[in-house]
Short mmCIF file of C-alpha atoms in Angstrom, two decimals:
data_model
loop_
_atom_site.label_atom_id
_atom_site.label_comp_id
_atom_site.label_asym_id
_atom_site.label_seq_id
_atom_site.Cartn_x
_atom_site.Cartn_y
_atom_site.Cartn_z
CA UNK A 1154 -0.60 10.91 30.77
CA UNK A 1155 2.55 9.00 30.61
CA UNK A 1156 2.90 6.13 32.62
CA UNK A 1157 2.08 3.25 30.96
CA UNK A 1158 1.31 4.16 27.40
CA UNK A 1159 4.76 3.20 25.33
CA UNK A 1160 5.81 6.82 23.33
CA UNK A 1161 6.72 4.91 19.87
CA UNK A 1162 4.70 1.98 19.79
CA UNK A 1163 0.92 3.23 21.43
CA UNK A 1164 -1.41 5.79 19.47
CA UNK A 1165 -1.61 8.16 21.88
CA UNK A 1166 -1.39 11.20 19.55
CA UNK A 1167 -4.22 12.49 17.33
CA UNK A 1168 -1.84 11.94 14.25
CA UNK A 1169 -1.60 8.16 14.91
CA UNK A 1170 1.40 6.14 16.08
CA UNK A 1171 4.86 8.06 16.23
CA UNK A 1172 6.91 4.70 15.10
CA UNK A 1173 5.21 5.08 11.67
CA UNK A 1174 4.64 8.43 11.26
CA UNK A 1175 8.77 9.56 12.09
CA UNK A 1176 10.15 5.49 11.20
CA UNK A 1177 14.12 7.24 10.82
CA UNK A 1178 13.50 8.81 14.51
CA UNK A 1179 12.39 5.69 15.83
CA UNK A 1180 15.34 4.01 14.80
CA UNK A 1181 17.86 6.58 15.66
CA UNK A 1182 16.47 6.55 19.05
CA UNK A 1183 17.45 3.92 22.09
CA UNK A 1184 14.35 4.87 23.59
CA UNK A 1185 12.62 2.08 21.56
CA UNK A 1186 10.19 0.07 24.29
CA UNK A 1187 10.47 2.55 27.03
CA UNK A 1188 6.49 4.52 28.28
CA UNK A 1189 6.04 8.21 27.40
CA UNK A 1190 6.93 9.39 30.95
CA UNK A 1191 10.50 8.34 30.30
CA UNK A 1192 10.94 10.61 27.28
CA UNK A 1193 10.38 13.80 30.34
CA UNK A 1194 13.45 15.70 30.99
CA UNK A 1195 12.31 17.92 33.91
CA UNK A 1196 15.80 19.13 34.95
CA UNK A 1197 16.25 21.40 32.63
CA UNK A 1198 12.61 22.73 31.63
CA UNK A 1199 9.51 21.73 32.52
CA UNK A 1200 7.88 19.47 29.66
CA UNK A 1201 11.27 19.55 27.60
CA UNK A 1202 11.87 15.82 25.69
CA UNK A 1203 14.22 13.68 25.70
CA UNK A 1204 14.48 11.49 22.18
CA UNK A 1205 18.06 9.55 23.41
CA UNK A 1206 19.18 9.33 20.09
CA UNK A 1207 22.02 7.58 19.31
CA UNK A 1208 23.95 10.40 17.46
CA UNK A 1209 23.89 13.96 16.20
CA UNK A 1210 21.37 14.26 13.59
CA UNK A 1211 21.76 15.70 10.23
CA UNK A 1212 20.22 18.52 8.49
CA UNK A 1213 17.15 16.18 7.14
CA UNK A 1214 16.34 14.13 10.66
CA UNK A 1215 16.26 18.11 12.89
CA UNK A 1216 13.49 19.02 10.50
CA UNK A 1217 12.01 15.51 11.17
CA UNK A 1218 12.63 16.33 15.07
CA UNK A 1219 11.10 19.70 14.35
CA UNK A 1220 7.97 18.19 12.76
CA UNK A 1221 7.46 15.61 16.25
CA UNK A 1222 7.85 18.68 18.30
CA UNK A 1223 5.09 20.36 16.48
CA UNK A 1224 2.96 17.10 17.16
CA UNK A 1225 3.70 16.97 20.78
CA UNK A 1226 2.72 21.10 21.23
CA UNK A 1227 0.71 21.48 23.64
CA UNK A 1228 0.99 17.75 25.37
CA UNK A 1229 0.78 18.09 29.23
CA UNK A 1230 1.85 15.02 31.45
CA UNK A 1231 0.46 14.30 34.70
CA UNK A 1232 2.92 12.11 36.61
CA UNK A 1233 0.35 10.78 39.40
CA UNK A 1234 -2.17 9.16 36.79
CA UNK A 1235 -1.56 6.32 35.10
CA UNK A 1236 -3.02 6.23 31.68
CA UNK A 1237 -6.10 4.09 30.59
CA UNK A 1238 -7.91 3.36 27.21
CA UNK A 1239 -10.35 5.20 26.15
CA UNK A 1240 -13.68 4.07 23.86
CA UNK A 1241 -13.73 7.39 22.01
CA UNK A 1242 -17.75 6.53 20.87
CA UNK A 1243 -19.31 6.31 24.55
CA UNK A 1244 -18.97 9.28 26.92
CA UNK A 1245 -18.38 7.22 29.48
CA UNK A 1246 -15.15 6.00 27.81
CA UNK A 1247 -16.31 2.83 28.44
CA UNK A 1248 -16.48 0.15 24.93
CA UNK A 1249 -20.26 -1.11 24.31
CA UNK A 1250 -21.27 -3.65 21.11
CA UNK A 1251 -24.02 -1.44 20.72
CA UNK A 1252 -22.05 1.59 19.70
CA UNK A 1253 -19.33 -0.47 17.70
CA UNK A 1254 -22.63 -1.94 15.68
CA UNK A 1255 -24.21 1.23 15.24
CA UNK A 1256 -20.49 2.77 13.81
CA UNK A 1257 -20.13 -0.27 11.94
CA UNK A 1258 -24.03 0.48 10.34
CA UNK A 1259 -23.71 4.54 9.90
CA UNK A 1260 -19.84 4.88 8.99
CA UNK A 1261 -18.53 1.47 8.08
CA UNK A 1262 -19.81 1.07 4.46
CA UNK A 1263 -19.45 4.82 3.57
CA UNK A 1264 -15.37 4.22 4.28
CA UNK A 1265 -15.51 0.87 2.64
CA UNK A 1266 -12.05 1.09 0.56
CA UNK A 1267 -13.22 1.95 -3.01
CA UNK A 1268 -11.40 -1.09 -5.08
CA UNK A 1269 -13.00 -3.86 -2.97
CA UNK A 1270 -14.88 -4.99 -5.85
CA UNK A 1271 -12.02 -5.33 -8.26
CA UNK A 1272 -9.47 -6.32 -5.85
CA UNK A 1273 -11.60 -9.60 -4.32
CA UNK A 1274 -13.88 -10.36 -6.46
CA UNK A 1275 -11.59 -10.89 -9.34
CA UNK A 1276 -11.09 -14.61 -10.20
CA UNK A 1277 -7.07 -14.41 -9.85
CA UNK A 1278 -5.43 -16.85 -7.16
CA UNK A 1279 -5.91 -15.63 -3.12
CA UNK A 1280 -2.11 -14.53 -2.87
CA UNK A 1281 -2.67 -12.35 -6.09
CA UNK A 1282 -5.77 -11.02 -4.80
CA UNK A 1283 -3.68 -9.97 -1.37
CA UNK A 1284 -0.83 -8.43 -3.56
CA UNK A 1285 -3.35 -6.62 -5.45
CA UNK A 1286 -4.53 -5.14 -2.53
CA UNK A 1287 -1.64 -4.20 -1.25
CA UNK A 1288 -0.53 -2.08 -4.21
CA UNK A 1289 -3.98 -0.24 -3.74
CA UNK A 1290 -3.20 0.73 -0.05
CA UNK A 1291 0.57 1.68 -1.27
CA UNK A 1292 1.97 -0.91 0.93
CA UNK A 1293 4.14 -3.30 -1.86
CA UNK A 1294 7.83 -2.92 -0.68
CA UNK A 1295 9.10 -0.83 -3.18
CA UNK A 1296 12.39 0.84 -2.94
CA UNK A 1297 10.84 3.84 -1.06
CA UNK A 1298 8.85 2.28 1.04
CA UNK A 1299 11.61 -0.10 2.30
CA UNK A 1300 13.65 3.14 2.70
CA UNK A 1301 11.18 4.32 5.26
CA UNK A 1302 11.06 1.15 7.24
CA UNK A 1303 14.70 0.76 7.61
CA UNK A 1304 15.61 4.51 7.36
CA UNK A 1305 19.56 3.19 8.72
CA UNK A 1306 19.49 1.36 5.38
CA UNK A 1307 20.41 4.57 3.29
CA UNK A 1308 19.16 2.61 0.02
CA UNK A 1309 18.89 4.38 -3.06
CA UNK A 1310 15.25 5.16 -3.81
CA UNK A 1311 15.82 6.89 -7.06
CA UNK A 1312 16.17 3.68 -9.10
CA UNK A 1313 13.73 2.02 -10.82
CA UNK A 1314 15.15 -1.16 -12.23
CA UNK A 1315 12.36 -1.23 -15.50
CA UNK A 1316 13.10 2.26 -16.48
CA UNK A 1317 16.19 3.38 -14.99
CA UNK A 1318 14.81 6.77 -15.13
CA UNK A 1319 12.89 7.40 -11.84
CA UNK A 1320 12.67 6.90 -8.29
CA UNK A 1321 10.55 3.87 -7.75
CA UNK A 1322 7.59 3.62 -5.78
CA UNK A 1323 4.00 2.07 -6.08
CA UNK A 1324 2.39 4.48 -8.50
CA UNK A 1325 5.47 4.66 -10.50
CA UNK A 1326 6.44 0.96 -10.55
CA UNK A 1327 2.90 -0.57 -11.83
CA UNK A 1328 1.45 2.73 -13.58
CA UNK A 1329 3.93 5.82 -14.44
CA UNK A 1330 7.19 3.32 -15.49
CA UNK A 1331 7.20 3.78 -19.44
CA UNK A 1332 7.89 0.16 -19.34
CA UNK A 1333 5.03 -0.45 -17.27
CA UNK A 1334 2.65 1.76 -19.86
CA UNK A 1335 3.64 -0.36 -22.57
CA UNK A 1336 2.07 -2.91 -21.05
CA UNK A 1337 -1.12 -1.52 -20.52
CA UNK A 1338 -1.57 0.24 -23.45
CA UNK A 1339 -1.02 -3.35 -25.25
CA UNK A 1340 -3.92 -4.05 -22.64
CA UNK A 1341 -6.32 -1.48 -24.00
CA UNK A 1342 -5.67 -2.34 -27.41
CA UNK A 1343 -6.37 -6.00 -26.52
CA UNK A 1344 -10.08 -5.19 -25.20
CA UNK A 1345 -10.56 -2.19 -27.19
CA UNK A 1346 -10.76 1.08 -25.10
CA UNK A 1347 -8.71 4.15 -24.53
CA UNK A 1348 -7.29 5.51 -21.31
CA UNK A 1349 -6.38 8.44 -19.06
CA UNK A 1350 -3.16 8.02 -17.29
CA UNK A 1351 -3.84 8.21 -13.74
CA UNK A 1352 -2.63 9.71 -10.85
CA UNK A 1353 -2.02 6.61 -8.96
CA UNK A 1354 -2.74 2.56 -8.32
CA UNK A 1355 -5.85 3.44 -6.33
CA UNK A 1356 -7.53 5.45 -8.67
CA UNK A 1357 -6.79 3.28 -11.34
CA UNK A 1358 -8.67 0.26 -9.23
CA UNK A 1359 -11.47 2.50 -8.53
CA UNK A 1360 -12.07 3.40 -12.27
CA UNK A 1361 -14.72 1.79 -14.20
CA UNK A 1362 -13.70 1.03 -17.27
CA UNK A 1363 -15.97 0.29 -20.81
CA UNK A 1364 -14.17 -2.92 -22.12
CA UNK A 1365 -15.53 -4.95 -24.74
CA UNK A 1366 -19.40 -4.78 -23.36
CA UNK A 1367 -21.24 -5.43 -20.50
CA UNK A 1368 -21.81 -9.02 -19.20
CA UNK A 1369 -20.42 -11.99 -17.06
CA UNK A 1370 -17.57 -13.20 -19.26
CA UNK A 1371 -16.46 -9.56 -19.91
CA UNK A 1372 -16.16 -9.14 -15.96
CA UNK A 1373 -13.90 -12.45 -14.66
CA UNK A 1374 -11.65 -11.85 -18.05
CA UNK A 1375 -11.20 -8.28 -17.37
CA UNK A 1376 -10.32 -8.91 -13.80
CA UNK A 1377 -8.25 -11.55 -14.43
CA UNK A 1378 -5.90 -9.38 -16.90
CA UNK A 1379 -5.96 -6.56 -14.63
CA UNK A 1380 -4.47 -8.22 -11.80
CA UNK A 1381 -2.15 -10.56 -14.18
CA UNK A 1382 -0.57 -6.79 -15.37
CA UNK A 1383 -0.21 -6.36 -11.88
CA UNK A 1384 2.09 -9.76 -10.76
CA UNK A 1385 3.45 -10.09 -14.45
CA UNK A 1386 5.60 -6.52 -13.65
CA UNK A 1387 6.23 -7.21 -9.70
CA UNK A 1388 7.58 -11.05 -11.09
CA UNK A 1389 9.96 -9.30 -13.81
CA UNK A 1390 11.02 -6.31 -11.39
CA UNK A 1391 11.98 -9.10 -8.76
CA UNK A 1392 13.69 -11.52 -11.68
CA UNK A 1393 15.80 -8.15 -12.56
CA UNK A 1394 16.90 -7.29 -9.01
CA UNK A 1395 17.40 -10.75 -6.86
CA UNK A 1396 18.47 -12.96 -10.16
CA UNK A 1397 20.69 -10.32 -12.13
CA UNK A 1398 17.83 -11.06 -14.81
CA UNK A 1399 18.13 -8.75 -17.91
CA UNK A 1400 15.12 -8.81 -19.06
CA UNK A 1401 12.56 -10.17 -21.85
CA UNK A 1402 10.98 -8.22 -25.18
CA UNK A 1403 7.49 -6.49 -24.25
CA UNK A 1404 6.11 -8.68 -26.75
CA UNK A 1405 6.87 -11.68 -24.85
CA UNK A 1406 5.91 -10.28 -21.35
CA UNK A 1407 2.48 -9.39 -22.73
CA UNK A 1408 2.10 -13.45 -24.19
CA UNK A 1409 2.68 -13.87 -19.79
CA UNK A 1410 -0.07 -11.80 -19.10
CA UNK A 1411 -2.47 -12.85 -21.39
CA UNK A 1412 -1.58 -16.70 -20.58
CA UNK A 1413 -2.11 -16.46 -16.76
CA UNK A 1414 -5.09 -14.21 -17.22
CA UNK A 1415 -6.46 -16.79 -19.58
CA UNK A 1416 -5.68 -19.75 -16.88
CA UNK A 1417 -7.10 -18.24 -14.47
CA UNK A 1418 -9.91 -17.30 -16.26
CA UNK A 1419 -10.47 -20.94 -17.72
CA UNK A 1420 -10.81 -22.48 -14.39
CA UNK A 1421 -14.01 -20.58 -13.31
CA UNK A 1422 -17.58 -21.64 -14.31
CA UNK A 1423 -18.11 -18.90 -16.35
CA UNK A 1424 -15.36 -20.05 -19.02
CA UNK A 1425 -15.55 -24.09 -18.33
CA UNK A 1426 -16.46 -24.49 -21.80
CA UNK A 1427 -13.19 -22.60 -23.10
CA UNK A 1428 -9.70 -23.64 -22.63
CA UNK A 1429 -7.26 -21.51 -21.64
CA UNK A 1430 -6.02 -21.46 -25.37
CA UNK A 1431 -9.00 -20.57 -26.58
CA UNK A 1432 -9.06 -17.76 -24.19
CA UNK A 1433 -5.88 -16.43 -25.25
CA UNK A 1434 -6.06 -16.86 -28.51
CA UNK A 1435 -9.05 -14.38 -29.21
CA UNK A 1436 -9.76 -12.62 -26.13
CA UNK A 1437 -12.58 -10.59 -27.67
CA UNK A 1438 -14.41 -13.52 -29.33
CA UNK A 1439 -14.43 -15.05 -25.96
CA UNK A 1440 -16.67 -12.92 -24.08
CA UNK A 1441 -19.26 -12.58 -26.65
#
């Protein structure tokens, strides 16, 4: 193992790929493109590595070190071989449609992310339905998250720009923010329920929630306001960091949710005998 298979960039490692799992390493080290054979210092002990990073390393990047050395234990290199891919489902190593299918039929709808249904089949526009999704897999570039791609950065992950309280991050931005729980508990008010805070974005997705009564018109309005919550506090985070924006009254954010969730809702079959007016006006009344 070695030749071949790039150390950073391959998933060679039960844990996954090394680039994401240790992203400050990665870029401290000018080892970026080079095969796993390369990172081999022989001279000096069998199987010792060689990172190349750029400089000494602080306090909080030798316990990152510490933690890839733990993931490499017991990793033994045979120069002669080059490496190959391996189709982990066959014994043969070989890939086969047949055993991809039959994954795909025994596995693939049991790991089926939980919010599908209230991610894409909500009636909000396509790019609001893909940055819906991405706050349920945790992947919205919040302050923490774009401190982890670009770990040289040194940004400050502690701020939240609503709040000014808290570190931001997914869960904290769209759910735990107290400015962000205004919002939503104008939202339950509006349809009529009460709520649990939850632990995080993807919980809260994967919740089924009793809101105004069953039926078709209760399901496109609900998902419409949901994911209008959802853009409605990424659109005033972004106004407040990139346009020096200082912000609106809660009162007149909430008239922004219910408007686009009423728009969006108004342009669907089930509501084409509503305006978008009506919808907003008296939510409730709506979807009876």
């Amino acid at each position: 193992m070695g030749i071949g298979s790039d150390f950073w960039e391959d998933s060679w490692v039960r844990e996954g790929v090394l680039k994401d799992i240790f992203p400050r390493l990665f870029a401290l080290s000018s080892k970026h493109t080079l095969s796993i054979d390369c990172f081999m210092d022989t001279q000096v002990f069998l199987h010792n590595w060689d990172f190349g990073f750029r400089r000494n390393l602080n306090e909080r990047e030798t316990a990152e070190v510490i933690k890839l050395l733990e993931t490499l234990e017991g990793i033994r290199l045979c120069a002669s071989k080059r490496d190959r891919r391996r189709w982990d489902l066959e014994d043969s190593g070989s890939f086969t449609c047949k055993s991809f299918q039959s994954f795909l039929r025994n596995k693939g709808r049991a790991e089926t992310f939980p919010p599908f249904s209230l991610v894409w089949k909500a009636k909000s526009p396509p790019k609001v339905k893909v940055f819906v999704w991405l706050v349920a897999l945790g992947k919205v570039n919040t302050s923490d998250l774009v401190q982890r791609k670009r770990p040289f950065m040194y940004l400050s992950p502690q701020w939240c720009v609503l709040c000014k309280l808290c570190e931001e991050s997914v869960d904290h931005l769209f759910l735990h923010c107290p400015f962000s729980l205004s919002l939503w508990w104008l939202l339950w008010r509006e349809v009529g329920t009460v709520w649990v805070i939850l632990k995080g974005c993807s919980d809260f997705l994967c919740s089924d929630f009793v809101v105004w009564g069953l039926g078709k018109l209760t399901s496109t309005l609900w998902g419409c306001l949901v994911h209008s919550v959802f853009w409605i506090i990424w659109m005033e985070r972004n106004r407040r960091i990139f346009e020096d924006y200082k912000g609106v009254r809660l009162s007149d954010l909430w008239d922004r949710v219910k408007y686009w969730a009423a728009f969006w809702a108004s342009v669907t079959k089930d509501f084409k005998d509503y305006s978008y007016s009506t919808i907003m006006r008296d939510m409730a009344a709506a979807v009876k």
